[in-house]
């Protein structure tokens, strides 16, 4: 495939409805969702995607019933372990965005292992957004920047968009070219708010566990027909 977007972000929505339609519990839906992601990442890398950022757990997801939150955290823990095993066989780099300080010490240790193991990999980066909120990302960046100004390490005159972006969790990544949301919902839901300023958005009705490489190719096909102007004119 040519002209493949370098950075694709995905809001993996619809696990609950997928499970319900099969008379399964929510955990089964999230498990199927996590498997769909593992499969898709391998295929996405093959067609030339460089960065795949996925919304695994938002700052708002803590409001779900405790047993669902626990299930999701257990699942994420298991999948981190699987990614550790996979990393011996593939060249993917795993990165995390979000405020990891609220996660259990055990999960954070696992994450650190995974980040360490894949940090020099040269393949596609899979960026997992965990306890991530776009507003929270901006507020944490503002705090760090304010502390640097207060401490004399930065001056107010230096503060511009480029400098501010370097304080975000996504500091050294390009902004997403394409954002996909599954399951028919049409919202950003506090995902990469700063970073999606000029991102093309693609919505589809498929529930996340059913989303395959064919669907990704369809999304990319639509993306390729769009005319990105970044507020300017392409005449
Ligand atoms: C939205 O579906 C999905 C989530 C809140 C969680 C997504 C997480 C995964 C797919 C697991 C990922 C695992 C790793 C390791 C990255 P929903 O439950 O809101 O669906 P519904 O709207 O149909 O109820």
PDB file of C-alpha atoms and ligand atoms in Angstrom:
ATOM      1  CA  UNK A   1       0.000   0.000   0.000  1.00  0.00           C
ATOM      2  CA  UNK A   2       1.271   3.493  -0.813  1.00  0.00           C
ATOM      3  CA  UNK A   3       0.547   6.774   1.014  1.00  0.00           C
ATOM      4  CA  UNK A   4      -0.184   4.966   4.279  1.00  0.00           C
ATOM      5  CA  UNK A   5      -0.704   7.374   7.192  1.00  0.00           C
ATOM      6  CA  UNK A   6       2.359   7.342   9.375  1.00  0.00           C
ATOM      7  CA  UNK A   7       0.475   7.664  12.655  1.00  0.00           C
ATOM      8  CA  UNK A   8      -2.954   6.134  13.232  1.00  0.00           C
ATOM      9  CA  UNK A   9      -4.836   6.544  16.515  1.00  0.00           C
ATOM     10  CA  UNK A  10      -7.769   4.320  17.437  1.00  0.00           C
ATOM     11  CA  UNK A  11     -10.625   4.604  19.922  1.00  0.00           C
ATOM     12  CA  UNK A  12     -11.414   0.909  20.324  1.00  0.00           C
ATOM     13  CA  UNK A  13     -15.098   1.168  21.167  1.00  0.00           C
ATOM     14  CA  UNK A  14     -17.830  -1.446  21.334  1.00  0.00           C
ATOM     15  CA  UNK A  15     -16.369  -4.307  23.377  1.00  0.00           C
ATOM     16  CA  UNK A  16     -19.340  -4.257  25.757  1.00  0.00           C
ATOM     17  CA  UNK A  17     -21.928  -4.335  22.955  1.00  0.00           C
ATOM     18  CA  UNK A  18     -20.010  -7.060  21.141  1.00  0.00           C
ATOM     19  CA  UNK A  19     -20.163  -9.218  24.290  1.00  0.00           C
ATOM     20  CA  UNK A  20     -23.819  -8.416  24.934  1.00  0.00           C
ATOM     21  CA  UNK A  21     -24.839  -9.419  21.429  1.00  0.00           C
ATOM     22  CA  UNK A  22     -23.277 -12.828  22.105  1.00  0.00           C
ATOM     23  CA  UNK A  23     -24.740 -13.204  25.611  1.00  0.00           C
ATOM     24  CA  UNK A  24     -21.215 -12.983  27.043  1.00  0.00           C
ATOM     25  CA  UNK A  25     -19.948 -10.912  29.953  1.00  0.00           C
ATOM     26  CA  UNK A  26     -18.030  -7.636  29.534  1.00  0.00           C
ATOM     27  CA  UNK A  27     -14.719  -9.331  30.352  1.00  0.00           C
ATOM     28  CA  UNK A  28     -15.126 -11.561  27.292  1.00  0.00           C
ATOM     29  CA  UNK A  29     -15.740  -8.464  25.183  1.00  0.00           C
ATOM     30  CA  UNK A  30     -12.609  -6.725  26.425  1.00  0.00           C
ATOM     31  CA  UNK A  31     -10.599  -9.926  25.940  1.00  0.00           C
ATOM     32  CA  UNK A  32     -11.811 -10.174  22.345  1.00  0.00           C
ATOM     33  CA  UNK A  33     -10.935  -6.490  21.942  1.00  0.00           C
ATOM     34  CA  UNK A  34      -7.408  -7.031  23.187  1.00  0.00           C
ATOM     35  CA  UNK A  35      -6.995  -9.967  20.775  1.00  0.00           C
ATOM     36  CA  UNK A  36      -8.282  -7.847  17.900  1.00  0.00           C
ATOM     37  CA  UNK A  37      -5.604  -5.290  18.741  1.00  0.00           C
ATOM     38  CA  UNK A  38      -2.801  -7.859  18.786  1.00  0.00           C
ATOM     39  CA  UNK A  39      -3.868  -9.163  15.371  1.00  0.00           C
ATOM     40  CA  UNK A  40      -4.334  -5.715  13.879  1.00  0.00           C
ATOM     41  CA  UNK A  41      -0.957  -4.420  15.101  1.00  0.00           C
ATOM     42  CA  UNK A  42       0.868  -7.171  13.201  1.00  0.00           C
ATOM     43  CA  UNK A  43      -1.082  -6.422  10.014  1.00  0.00           C
ATOM     44  CA  UNK A  44      -0.757  -2.645  10.389  1.00  0.00           C
ATOM     45  CA  UNK A  45       3.003  -2.945  10.644  1.00  0.00           C
ATOM     46  CA  UNK A  46       3.073  -5.020   7.440  1.00  0.00           C
ATOM     47  CA  UNK A  47       1.289  -2.338   5.426  1.00  0.00           C
ATOM     48  CA  UNK A  48       3.684   0.345   6.636  1.00  0.00           C
ATOM     49  CA  UNK A  49       2.051   2.122   9.591  1.00  0.00           C
ATOM     50  CA  UNK A  50       4.784   3.574  11.790  1.00  0.00           C
ATOM     51  CA  UNK A  51       2.834   4.493  14.940  1.00  0.00           C
ATOM     52  CA  UNK A  52      -0.400   2.974  16.216  1.00  0.00           C
ATOM     53  CA  UNK A  53      -1.821   4.727  19.273  1.00  0.00           C
ATOM     54  CA  UNK A  54      -4.700   3.022  21.063  1.00  0.00           C
ATOM     55  CA  UNK A  55      -7.002   4.191  23.839  1.00  0.00           C
ATOM     56  CA  UNK A  56      -6.915   1.286  26.310  1.00  0.00           C
ATOM     57  CA  UNK A  57      -8.123   3.028  29.479  1.00  0.00           C
ATOM     58  CA  UNK A  58      -9.199   6.640  29.907  1.00  0.00           C
ATOM     59  CA  UNK A  59      -9.031   8.866  32.989  1.00  0.00           C
ATOM     60  CA  UNK A  60     -12.853   8.564  33.008  1.00  0.00           C
ATOM     61  CA  UNK A  61     -12.921   4.750  32.861  1.00  0.00           C
ATOM     62  CA  UNK A  62     -12.334   4.610  36.655  1.00  0.00           C
ATOM     63  CA  UNK A  63     -16.023   5.535  36.946  1.00  0.00           C
ATOM     64  CA  UNK A  64     -17.065   2.093  35.657  1.00  0.00           C
ATOM     65  CA  UNK A  65     -18.117  -0.573  38.169  1.00  0.00           C
ATOM     66  CA  UNK A  66     -15.149  -1.787  40.225  1.00  0.00           C
ATOM     67  CA  UNK A  67     -15.326  -5.322  38.884  1.00  0.00           C
ATOM     68  CA  UNK A  68     -15.104  -4.062  35.275  1.00  0.00           C
ATOM     69  CA  UNK A  69     -12.138  -1.808  36.145  1.00  0.00           C
ATOM     70  CA  UNK A  70     -10.426  -4.742  37.888  1.00  0.00           C
ATOM     71  CA  UNK A  71     -11.102  -6.979  34.896  1.00  0.00           C
ATOM     72  CA  UNK A  72      -9.667  -4.426  32.490  1.00  0.00           C
ATOM     73  CA  UNK A  73      -6.554  -3.945  34.633  1.00  0.00           C
ATOM     74  CA  UNK A  74      -6.044  -7.739  34.883  1.00  0.00           C
ATOM     75  CA  UNK A  75      -6.484  -8.042  31.156  1.00  0.00           C
ATOM     76  CA  UNK A  76      -4.030  -5.234  30.476  1.00  0.00           C
ATOM     77  CA  UNK A  77      -1.577  -6.941  32.838  1.00  0.00           C
ATOM     78  CA  UNK A  78      -1.936 -10.258  30.950  1.00  0.00           C
ATOM     79  CA  UNK A  79      -1.561  -8.566  27.602  1.00  0.00           C
ATOM     80  CA  UNK A  80       1.535  -6.679  28.718  1.00  0.00           C
ATOM     81  CA  UNK A  81       2.982 -10.093  29.575  1.00  0.00           C
ATOM     82  CA  UNK A  82       2.011 -11.376  26.124  1.00  0.00           C
ATOM     83  CA  UNK A  83       3.635  -8.341  24.501  1.00  0.00           C
ATOM     84  CA  UNK A  84       6.785  -9.147  26.514  1.00  0.00           C
ATOM     85  CA  UNK A  85       6.705 -12.690  25.097  1.00  0.00           C
ATOM     86  CA  UNK A  86       5.910 -11.413  21.587  1.00  0.00           C
ATOM     87  CA  UNK A  87       8.777  -8.922  21.742  1.00  0.00           C
ATOM     88  CA  UNK A  88      11.257 -11.794  21.543  1.00  0.00           C
ATOM     89  CA  UNK A  89       9.803 -12.597  18.117  1.00  0.00           C
ATOM     90  CA  UNK A  90       8.933  -9.227  16.603  1.00  0.00           C
ATOM     91  CA  UNK A  91      10.418  -5.791  16.171  1.00  0.00           C
ATOM     92  CA  UNK A  92       7.612  -3.651  17.606  1.00  0.00           C
ATOM     93  CA  UNK A  93       8.330  -0.947  20.105  1.00  0.00           C
ATOM     94  CA  UNK A  94       5.771  -0.443  22.861  1.00  0.00           C
ATOM     95  CA  UNK A  95       5.287   2.963  24.426  1.00  0.00           C
ATOM     96  CA  UNK A  96       2.838   4.272  26.993  1.00  0.00           C
ATOM     97  CA  UNK A  97       1.054   7.584  27.369  1.00  0.00           C
ATOM     98  CA  UNK A  98      -1.108   8.624  30.296  1.00  0.00           C
ATOM     99  CA  UNK A  99      -0.621   9.080  34.018  1.00  0.00           C
ATOM    100  CA  UNK A 100       0.773   5.727  35.064  1.00  0.00           C
ATOM    101  CA  UNK A 101       1.168   6.832  38.706  1.00  0.00           C
ATOM    102  CA  UNK A 102      -2.353   5.690  39.531  1.00  0.00           C
ATOM    103  CA  UNK A 103      -1.752   2.105  38.372  1.00  0.00           C
ATOM    104  CA  UNK A 104      -0.769  -0.669  40.760  1.00  0.00           C
ATOM    105  CA  UNK A 105       2.940  -1.015  41.546  1.00  0.00           C
ATOM    106  CA  UNK A 106       2.866  -4.503  40.046  1.00  0.00           C
ATOM    107  CA  UNK A 107       1.391  -3.325  36.750  1.00  0.00           C
ATOM    108  CA  UNK A 108       3.871  -0.457  36.589  1.00  0.00           C
ATOM    109  CA  UNK A 109       6.768  -2.875  37.083  1.00  0.00           C
ATOM    110  CA  UNK A 110       5.457  -5.022  34.219  1.00  0.00           C
ATOM    111  CA  UNK A 111       5.098  -1.937  32.033  1.00  0.00           C
ATOM    112  CA  UNK A 112       8.649  -0.823  32.870  1.00  0.00           C
ATOM    113  CA  UNK A 113       9.936  -4.274  31.852  1.00  0.00           C
ATOM    114  CA  UNK A 114       8.093  -4.059  28.546  1.00  0.00           C
ATOM    115  CA  UNK A 115       9.263  -0.518  27.793  1.00  0.00           C
ATOM    116  CA  UNK A 116      12.833  -1.462  28.607  1.00  0.00           C
ATOM    117  CA  UNK A 117      12.713  -4.629  26.482  1.00  0.00           C
ATOM    118  CA  UNK A 118      11.397  -2.871  23.381  1.00  0.00           C
ATOM    119  CA  UNK A 119      13.049   0.548  23.628  1.00  0.00           C
ATOM    120  CA  UNK A 120      15.621  -0.112  20.886  1.00  0.00           C
ATOM    121  CA  UNK A 121      13.231  -1.872  18.495  1.00  0.00           C
ATOM    122  CA  UNK A 122      13.028  -0.324  15.069  1.00  0.00           C
ATOM    123  CA  UNK A 123       9.613  -1.572  13.936  1.00  0.00           C
ATOM    124  CA  UNK A 124       6.197   0.030  14.378  1.00  0.00           C
ATOM    125  CA  UNK A 125       5.529   1.752  17.708  1.00  0.00           C
ATOM    126  CA  UNK A 126       2.380   0.659  19.504  1.00  0.00           C
ATOM    127  CA  UNK A 127       1.486   3.471  21.878  1.00  0.00           C
ATOM    128  CA  UNK A 128      -0.892   2.358  24.614  1.00  0.00           C
ATOM    129  CA  UNK A 129      -2.902   5.118  26.267  1.00  0.00           C
ATOM    130  CA  UNK A 130      -3.449   4.011  29.833  1.00  0.00           C
ATOM    131  CA  UNK A 131      -5.152   6.213  32.411  1.00  0.00           C
ATOM    132  CA  UNK A 132      -4.969   8.752  29.606  1.00  0.00           C
ATOM    133  CA  UNK A 133      -7.079  11.870  29.226  1.00  0.00           C
ATOM    134  CA  UNK A 134      -6.400  14.637  26.721  1.00  0.00           C
ATOM    135  CA  UNK A 135      -7.185  17.328  29.268  1.00  0.00           C
ATOM    136  CA  UNK A 136      -5.101  15.587  31.911  1.00  0.00           C
ATOM    137  CA  UNK A 137      -2.191  15.391  29.449  1.00  0.00           C
ATOM    138  CA  UNK A 138      -2.453  19.159  28.842  1.00  0.00           C
ATOM    139  CA  UNK A 139      -2.761  19.966  32.558  1.00  0.00           C
ATOM    140  CA  UNK A 140       0.235  17.798  33.466  1.00  0.00           C
ATOM    141  CA  UNK A 141       2.242  19.452  30.675  1.00  0.00           C
ATOM    142  CA  UNK A 142       1.216  22.911  31.926  1.00  0.00           C
ATOM    143  CA  UNK A 143       2.321  22.020  35.455  1.00  0.00           C
ATOM    144  CA  UNK A 144       5.734  20.770  34.306  1.00  0.00           C
ATOM    145  CA  UNK A 145       6.229  23.834  32.135  1.00  0.00           C
ATOM    146  CA  UNK A 146       5.126  26.191  34.932  1.00  0.00           C
ATOM    147  CA  UNK A 147       7.589  24.485  37.290  1.00  0.00           C
ATOM    148  CA  UNK A 148      10.375  25.002  34.740  1.00  0.00           C
ATOM    149  CA  UNK A 149       9.480  28.686  34.343  1.00  0.00           C
ATOM    150  CA  UNK A 150       9.308  29.115  38.108  1.00  0.00           C
ATOM    151  CA  UNK A 151      12.641  27.349  38.494  1.00  0.00           C
ATOM    152  CA  UNK A 152      14.263  29.634  35.890  1.00  0.00           C
ATOM    153  CA  UNK A 153      14.916  26.775  33.424  1.00  0.00           C
ATOM    154  CA  UNK A 154      12.551  28.309  30.863  1.00  0.00           C
ATOM    155  CA  UNK A 155      11.432  31.887  30.251  1.00  0.00           C
ATOM    156  CA  UNK A 156       7.871  32.995  29.464  1.00  0.00           C
ATOM    157  CA  UNK A 157       9.054  34.325  26.108  1.00  0.00           C
ATOM    158  CA  UNK A 158      10.160  30.866  25.064  1.00  0.00           C
ATOM    159  CA  UNK A 159       6.685  29.395  25.524  1.00  0.00           C
ATOM    160  CA  UNK A 160       5.141  28.601  22.161  1.00  0.00           C
ATOM    161  CA  UNK A 161       3.210  25.647  20.652  1.00  0.00           C
ATOM    162  CA  UNK A 162       6.356  23.694  19.889  1.00  0.00           C
ATOM    163  CA  UNK A 163       7.738  24.057  23.391  1.00  0.00           C
ATOM    164  CA  UNK A 164       4.383  23.247  24.978  1.00  0.00           C
ATOM    165  CA  UNK A 165       4.012  20.114  22.846  1.00  0.00           C
ATOM    166  CA  UNK A 166       7.387  18.926  24.098  1.00  0.00           C
ATOM    167  CA  UNK A 167       5.886  18.676  27.610  1.00  0.00           C
ATOM    168  CA  UNK A 168       3.025  16.406  26.493  1.00  0.00           C
ATOM    169  CA  UNK A 169       3.163  12.615  26.841  1.00  0.00           C
ATOM    170  CA  UNK A 170       3.517  12.440  23.052  1.00  0.00           C
ATOM    171  CA  UNK A 171       6.553  14.771  23.076  1.00  0.00           C
ATOM    172  CA  UNK A 172       8.649  13.088  20.414  1.00  0.00           C
ATOM    173  CA  UNK A 173       5.838  11.717  18.224  1.00  0.00           C
ATOM    174  CA  UNK A 174       4.245  13.286  15.150  1.00  0.00           C
ATOM    175  CA  UNK A 175       0.535  14.102  15.512  1.00  0.00           C
ATOM    176  CA  UNK A 176      -1.860  11.372  14.319  1.00  0.00           C
ATOM    177  CA  UNK A 177      -2.742  11.589  10.617  1.00  0.00           C
ATOM    178  CA  UNK A 178      -5.861   9.489  11.030  1.00  0.00           C
ATOM    179  CA  UNK A 179      -8.126   8.826  14.026  1.00  0.00           C
ATOM    180  CA  UNK A 180     -10.475   5.863  13.851  1.00  0.00           C
ATOM    181  CA  UNK A 181     -13.404   5.299  16.189  1.00  0.00           C
ATOM    182  CA  UNK A 182     -15.379   2.098  15.974  1.00  0.00           C
ATOM    183  CA  UNK A 183     -18.946   1.203  17.004  1.00  0.00           C
ATOM    184  CA  UNK A 184     -20.753   4.166  15.453  1.00  0.00           C
ATOM    185  CA  UNK A 185     -20.025   6.693  18.209  1.00  0.00           C
ATOM    186  CA  UNK A 186     -18.851  10.079  16.956  1.00  0.00           C
ATOM    187  CA  UNK A 187     -16.924  11.706  19.764  1.00  0.00           C
ATOM    188  CA  UNK A 188     -13.298  12.350  20.680  1.00  0.00           C
ATOM    189  CA  UNK A 189     -13.999  11.345  24.300  1.00  0.00           C
ATOM    190  CA  UNK A 190     -11.037  13.234  25.734  1.00  0.00           C
ATOM    191  CA  UNK A 191      -8.513  11.316  23.599  1.00  0.00           C
ATOM    192  CA  UNK A 192      -5.522  13.167  22.080  1.00  0.00           C
ATOM    193  CA  UNK A 193      -7.122  16.646  22.254  1.00  0.00           C
ATOM    194  CA  UNK A 194      -4.061  18.740  21.462  1.00  0.00           C
ATOM    195  CA  UNK A 195      -2.590  16.232  19.025  1.00  0.00           C
ATOM    196  CA  UNK A 196      -5.684  15.770  16.812  1.00  0.00           C
ATOM    197  CA  UNK A 197      -5.984  19.449  15.812  1.00  0.00           C
ATOM    198  CA  UNK A 198      -5.555  18.522  12.106  1.00  0.00           C
ATOM    199  CA  UNK A 199      -6.166  14.771  12.211  1.00  0.00           C
ATOM    200  CA  UNK A 200      -8.590  13.211   9.724  1.00  0.00           C
ATOM    201  CA  UNK A 201     -11.366  11.398  11.584  1.00  0.00           C
ATOM    202  CA  UNK A 202     -12.958   8.163  10.400  1.00  0.00           C
ATOM    203  CA  UNK A 203     -15.959   6.602  12.100  1.00  0.00           C
ATOM    204  CA  UNK A 204     -17.260   3.123  11.391  1.00  0.00           C
ATOM    205  CA  UNK A 205     -20.093   0.987  12.717  1.00  0.00           C
ATOM    206  CA  UNK A 206     -18.093  -2.183  13.332  1.00  0.00           C
ATOM    207  CA  UNK A 207     -17.664  -3.088  16.979  1.00  0.00           C
ATOM    208  CA  UNK A 208     -13.996  -3.110  17.978  1.00  0.00           C
ATOM    209  CA  UNK A 209     -13.516  -6.907  18.389  1.00  0.00           C
ATOM    210  CA  UNK A 210     -14.763  -7.346  14.791  1.00  0.00           C
ATOM    211  CA  UNK A 211     -12.422  -4.707  13.336  1.00  0.00           C
ATOM    212  CA  UNK A 212      -9.882  -6.291  10.970  1.00  0.00           C
ATOM    213  CA  UNK A 213      -7.112  -5.255   8.610  1.00  0.00           C
ATOM    214  CA  UNK A 214      -9.745  -5.033   5.830  1.00  0.00           C
ATOM    215  CA  UNK A 215     -11.528  -2.347   7.847  1.00  0.00           C
ATOM    216  CA  UNK A 216      -8.253  -0.557   8.466  1.00  0.00           C
ATOM    217  CA  UNK A 217      -7.521  -0.598   4.737  1.00  0.00           C
ATOM    218  CA  UNK A 218     -10.968   0.851   4.071  1.00  0.00           C
ATOM    219  CA  UNK A 219     -10.292   3.656   6.553  1.00  0.00           C
ATOM    220  CA  UNK A 220      -6.927   4.336   4.925  1.00  0.00           C
ATOM    221  CA  UNK A 221      -8.626   4.370   1.491  1.00  0.00           C
ATOM    222  CA  UNK A 222     -10.983   7.112   2.675  1.00  0.00           C
ATOM    223  CA  UNK A 223      -8.134   9.009   4.267  1.00  0.00           C
ATOM    224  CA  UNK A 224      -6.249   8.980   0.972  1.00  0.00           C
ATOM    225  CA  UNK A 225      -9.163  10.684  -0.762  1.00  0.00           C
ATOM    226  CA  UNK A 226      -9.234  13.561   1.685  1.00  0.00           C
ATOM    227  CA  UNK A 227      -7.553  16.836   0.966  1.00  0.00           C
ATOM    228  CA  UNK A 228      -5.569  17.947   3.991  1.00  0.00           C
ATOM    229  CA  UNK A 229      -5.175  21.702   4.004  1.00  0.00           C
ATOM    230  CA  UNK A 230      -4.167  22.453   7.603  1.00  0.00           C
ATOM    231  CA  UNK A 231      -6.269  25.612   7.437  1.00  0.00           C
ATOM    232  CA  UNK A 232      -4.627  26.754   4.195  1.00  0.00           C
ATOM    233  CA  UNK A 233      -5.470  26.237   0.482  1.00  0.00           C
ATOM    234  CA  UNK A 234      -4.146  23.547  -1.818  1.00  0.00           C
ATOM    235  CA  UNK A 235      -5.039  25.196  -5.130  1.00  0.00           C
TER     236      UNK A 235
HETATM  237  C1  LIG B   1     -14.508   0.489  24.926  1.00  0.00           C
HETATM  238  O1  LIG B   1     -15.509  -0.476  24.825  1.00  0.00           O
HETATM  239  C2  LIG B   1     -13.250  -0.145  25.243  1.00  0.00           C
HETATM  240  C3  LIG B   1     -12.552   0.051  26.390  1.00  0.00           C
HETATM  241  C4  LIG B   1     -12.983   0.966  27.463  1.00  0.00           C
HETATM  242  C5  LIG B   1     -11.311  -0.677  26.649  1.00  0.00           C
HETATM  243  C6  LIG B   1     -10.472  -1.006  25.476  1.00  0.00           C
HETATM  244  C7  LIG B   1      -9.438  -1.956  25.909  1.00  0.00           C
HETATM  245  C8  LIG B   1      -9.037  -3.036  25.232  1.00  0.00           C
HETATM  246  C9  LIG B   1      -9.489  -3.378  23.867  1.00  0.00           C
HETATM  247  C10 LIG B   1      -7.991  -3.893  25.826  1.00  0.00           C
HETATM  248  C11 LIG B   1      -6.691  -3.363  25.364  1.00  0.00           C
HETATM  249  C12 LIG B   1      -5.581  -4.018  25.964  1.00  0.00           C
HETATM  250  C13 LIG B   1      -4.301  -3.574  25.851  1.00  0.00           C
HETATM  251  C14 LIG B   1      -3.191  -4.320  26.433  1.00  0.00           C
HETATM  252  C15 LIG B   1      -3.977  -2.335  25.149  1.00  0.00           C
HETATM  253  P1  LIG B   1     -16.798  -0.347  25.747  1.00  0.00           P
HETATM  254  O2  LIG B   1     -16.640  -1.301  26.888  1.00  0.00           O
HETATM  255  O3  LIG B   1     -17.013   1.075  26.107  1.00  0.00           O
HETATM  256  O4  LIG B   1     -17.895  -0.857  24.761  1.00  0.00           O
HETATM  257  P2  LIG B   1     -19.455  -0.506  24.836  1.00  0.00           P
HETATM  258  O5  LIG B   1     -19.562   0.961  24.546  1.00  0.00           O
HETATM  259  O6  LIG B   1     -20.039  -1.359  23.763  1.00  0.00           O
HETATM  260  O7  LIG B   1     -19.926  -0.898  26.203  1.00  0.00           O
END
